[in-house]
Amino acid sequence: MTALPPTPSQTVGPFYGYALPFPGGGDLVPPGHPDAILLHGHVYDGAGAPVPDALLEFWQADPAGGLAGAPGTLRRDPVTGAVAGRDPVRFTGFGRVPTDADGHWTLRTLRPGGAPYLAVCVHARGLLHHLYTRAYLAAEPGDPLLDSLDPARRATLIAGEESPGVHRFDIRLQSADPAEETVFLDFPTT
Amino acid sequence: MTDADARAARAAVPIAPGRAPADRQAPGGAGPLAQDQITAEIVQEHEAYAKRVAAGEPELHHAARDFTPYRSSLLRHPEQPPVTVRDPEAVELTGPVFGVTDVTALDNDLTRQHAGEPLGERITVTGRVLDRAGRPVRGQLVEIWQANASGRYAHQRDDHPAPLDPNFTGVGRCLTDGEGNYTFTTVRPGAYPWRNHANAWRPAHIHFSLFGTAFTQRLVTQMYFPGDPLFRFDPIFNSVPDERARQRMIAGYDHDLSVPEWSLGYRFDIVLDGPAATWTEPAE
Ligand SMILES: [Fe+2]
């Protein structure tokens, strides 16, 4: 089979603000949910400066390990067209958060079941192609990806628990020190 | 100087005709970074790519992660090669789903989101979203954003001195239908200046964001218009080294899609890269 040639990727640029972020994009569960955890961090460039115009997307299993997802992430009010809020019952598994002026972002979610990580997709002005990485909520001996990495680089994927229920995941887009640069992933079309 | 930062700084830096403001000086005070230099860098990159392909290296579908003529990429691309994941259980081989509650019927008509009609040339853009095996991507979210007909974004940080249009935000979304088709009605965006280098202008474009059946198929791209004279000057368009791949970002004018007395039609078909979800239906 000859695969169709794909449409090339282009940068998200600086002006996606009215289009892609939406209220509650980082709240996969509402504030006050008894099982909620916070995942947060900064995005840094190769000079160590915060990246204030990155857009992060997250995809994860539900707490039972389900990966079917659910619609309703950006439900809309049919009268006004405004964002009506996420489906209050079903866990959609998808989050989208822009970094703030200090390059910081926060996600409120539930611990994924099954695979112990959140898939992360990074978009930013200056990135000609988005970048994939993973946020593991703990070091996971036996995980095939983590086990395959040099221990120093492996640490870039571990979102350590800073305080109960609060995990920290910084993303370094570039670093002269290979141990500091976040591990980014590639998924070949086969 | 990055493009957004530079555009934000525009108001503070009056531009005297014939004199480049300080923020346009190349490092070392050697004068403004000229279009000629950027163009020469682009040509050099394309020639080097052609040589590699002639020597047997594979053709590339996407830009390299670092493309020097696009100055914003310099500090934002990883130096380490990506780690290849071949795990058939990877979470990324599934992806988010969207449904009828996530869009409203008006969302794909950017000319009807305000009390009045936007200025500009009314166009429809339609196309089909496929995966690399040729299977339609059904019921998935397509999002677009663009400058208005004058080349100005409704964004606080865009201070290009072109008029805002109170009847145009420049944002649309829709779900693909059962055959993978999408349609938007909008106005043709204008070209706009940016501060990558002196006298830098982006060719007219519409930004597209797409989801496939798997998170690995995520695509953010830009759709261009045929015959744009700015193509050869633009480092973002030319970041894609392969000429045929660049052509796949250019919509086709399709007279059959034009509506008499109403709008001009463009076709932009999209093929998502990356492995599809393993549970998709077989190819048609
Ligand atoms: Fe743009």
mmCIF file of N, CA and C in Angstrom, chain B residues 11 34 41 44 48 54 62 66 123 131 133 178 181 186 191 193 213 216 235-236 246 253 256 266:
data_model
loop_
_atom_site.group_PDB
_atom_site.id
_atom_site.type_symbol
_atom_site.label_atom_id
_atom_site.label_comp_id
_atom_site.label_asym_id
_atom_site.label_seq_id
_atom_site.Cartn_x
_atom_site.Cartn_y
_atom_site.Cartn_z
ATOM 1 N N ALA B 11 4.283 49.487 18.663
ATOM 2 C CA ALA B 11 3.702 50.773 19.028
ATOM 3 C C ALA B 11 4.747 51.684 19.669
ATOM 4 N N ALA B 34 18.289 41.713 6.548
ATOM 5 C CA ALA B 34 17.594 42.015 5.301
ATOM 6 C C ALA B 34 16.865 40.794 4.753
ATOM 7 N N GLU B 41 19.328 32.359 2.830
ATOM 8 C CA GLU B 41 19.342 31.226 3.763
ATOM 9 C C GLU B 41 18.320 30.169 3.348
ATOM 10 N N GLN B 44 19.590 28.305 0.352
ATOM 11 C CA GLN B 44 20.665 27.412 0.779
ATOM 12 C C GLN B 44 20.092 26.144 1.432
ATOM 13 N N ALA B 48 20.432 22.375 -0.062
ATOM 14 C CA ALA B 48 21.066 21.314 0.738
ATOM 15 C C ALA B 48 20.126 20.108 0.844
ATOM 16 N N ALA B 54 18.974 13.747 -3.490
ATOM 17 C CA ALA B 54 19.660 13.203 -4.669
ATOM 18 C C ALA B 54 20.670 12.138 -4.259
ATOM 19 N N HIS B 62 7.776 17.092 6.393
ATOM 20 C CA HIS B 62 7.613 18.196 7.341
ATOM 21 C C HIS B 62 8.892 19.021 7.414
ATOM 22 N N ASP B 66 14.530 22.718 13.579
ATOM 23 C CA ASP B 66 15.185 24.024 13.603
ATOM 24 C C ASP B 66 15.327 24.498 12.169
ATOM 25 N N ILE B 123 -15.422 33.937 0.897
ATOM 26 C CA ILE B 123 -14.952 32.677 0.318
ATOM 27 C C ILE B 123 -15.543 31.506 1.108
ATOM 28 N N ASP B 131 -6.741 9.943 6.661
ATOM 29 C CA ASP B 131 -5.478 9.492 7.239
ATOM 30 C C ASP B 131 -4.592 9.001 6.102
ATOM 31 N N ALA B 133 -3.747 6.192 5.178
ATOM 32 C CA ALA B 133 -4.244 5.031 4.448
ATOM 33 C C ALA B 133 -5.432 5.410 3.557
ATOM 34 N N GLY B 178 -19.624 12.433 7.842
ATOM 35 C CA GLY B 178 -19.412 10.995 7.725
ATOM 36 C C GLY B 178 -18.425 10.591 6.643
ATOM 37 N N ASN B 181 -15.596 15.279 5.403
ATOM 38 C CA ASN B 181 -15.620 16.625 4.814
ATOM 39 C C ASN B 181 -15.863 17.709 5.853
ATOM 40 N N THR B 186 -15.968 32.234 5.082
ATOM 41 C CA THR B 186 -15.193 33.279 5.746
ATOM 42 C C THR B 186 -14.870 34.376 4.724
ATOM 43 N N ALA B 191 -2.546 39.620 3.689
ATOM 44 C CA ALA B 191 -1.150 39.402 4.093
ATOM 45 C C ALA B 191 -0.851 40.346 5.248
ATOM 46 N N PRO B 193 2.471 42.050 7.974
ATOM 47 C CA PRO B 193 3.903 42.149 8.288
ATOM 48 C C PRO B 193 4.211 41.513 9.627
ATOM 49 N N THR B 213 -8.034 10.086 14.599
ATOM 50 C CA THR B 213 -8.576 9.076 15.507
ATOM 51 C C THR B 213 -7.611 8.815 16.662
ATOM 52 N N THR B 216 -1.656 10.795 18.122
ATOM 53 C CA THR B 216 -0.463 10.850 17.273
ATOM 54 C C THR B 216 -0.718 11.539 15.936
ATOM 55 N N PRO B 235 9.822 32.598 5.528
ATOM 56 C CA PRO B 235 10.537 31.490 6.168
ATOM 57 C C PRO B 235 9.620 30.417 6.750
ATOM 58 N N ILE B 236 8.398 30.755 7.097
ATOM 59 C CA ILE B 236 7.521 29.730 7.684
ATOM 60 C C ILE B 236 7.026 28.779 6.593
ATOM 61 N N ARG B 246 5.368 21.410 0.112
ATOM 62 C CA ARG B 246 4.880 22.801 0.242
ATOM 63 C C ARG B 246 3.596 23.000 -0.565
ATOM 64 N N TYR B 253 -8.053 26.845 -6.128
ATOM 65 C CA TYR B 253 -9.291 27.551 -6.468
ATOM 66 C C TYR B 253 -10.176 26.580 -7.236
ATOM 67 N N ASP B 256 -16.171 25.282 -9.324
ATOM 68 C CA ASP B 256 -17.425 24.587 -9.020
ATOM 69 C C ASP B 256 -17.885 24.841 -7.589
ATOM 70 N N TYR B 266 -12.681 27.533 -2.514
ATOM 71 C CA TYR B 266 -11.350 26.914 -2.464
ATOM 72 C C TYR B 266 -11.461 25.528 -1.878
#
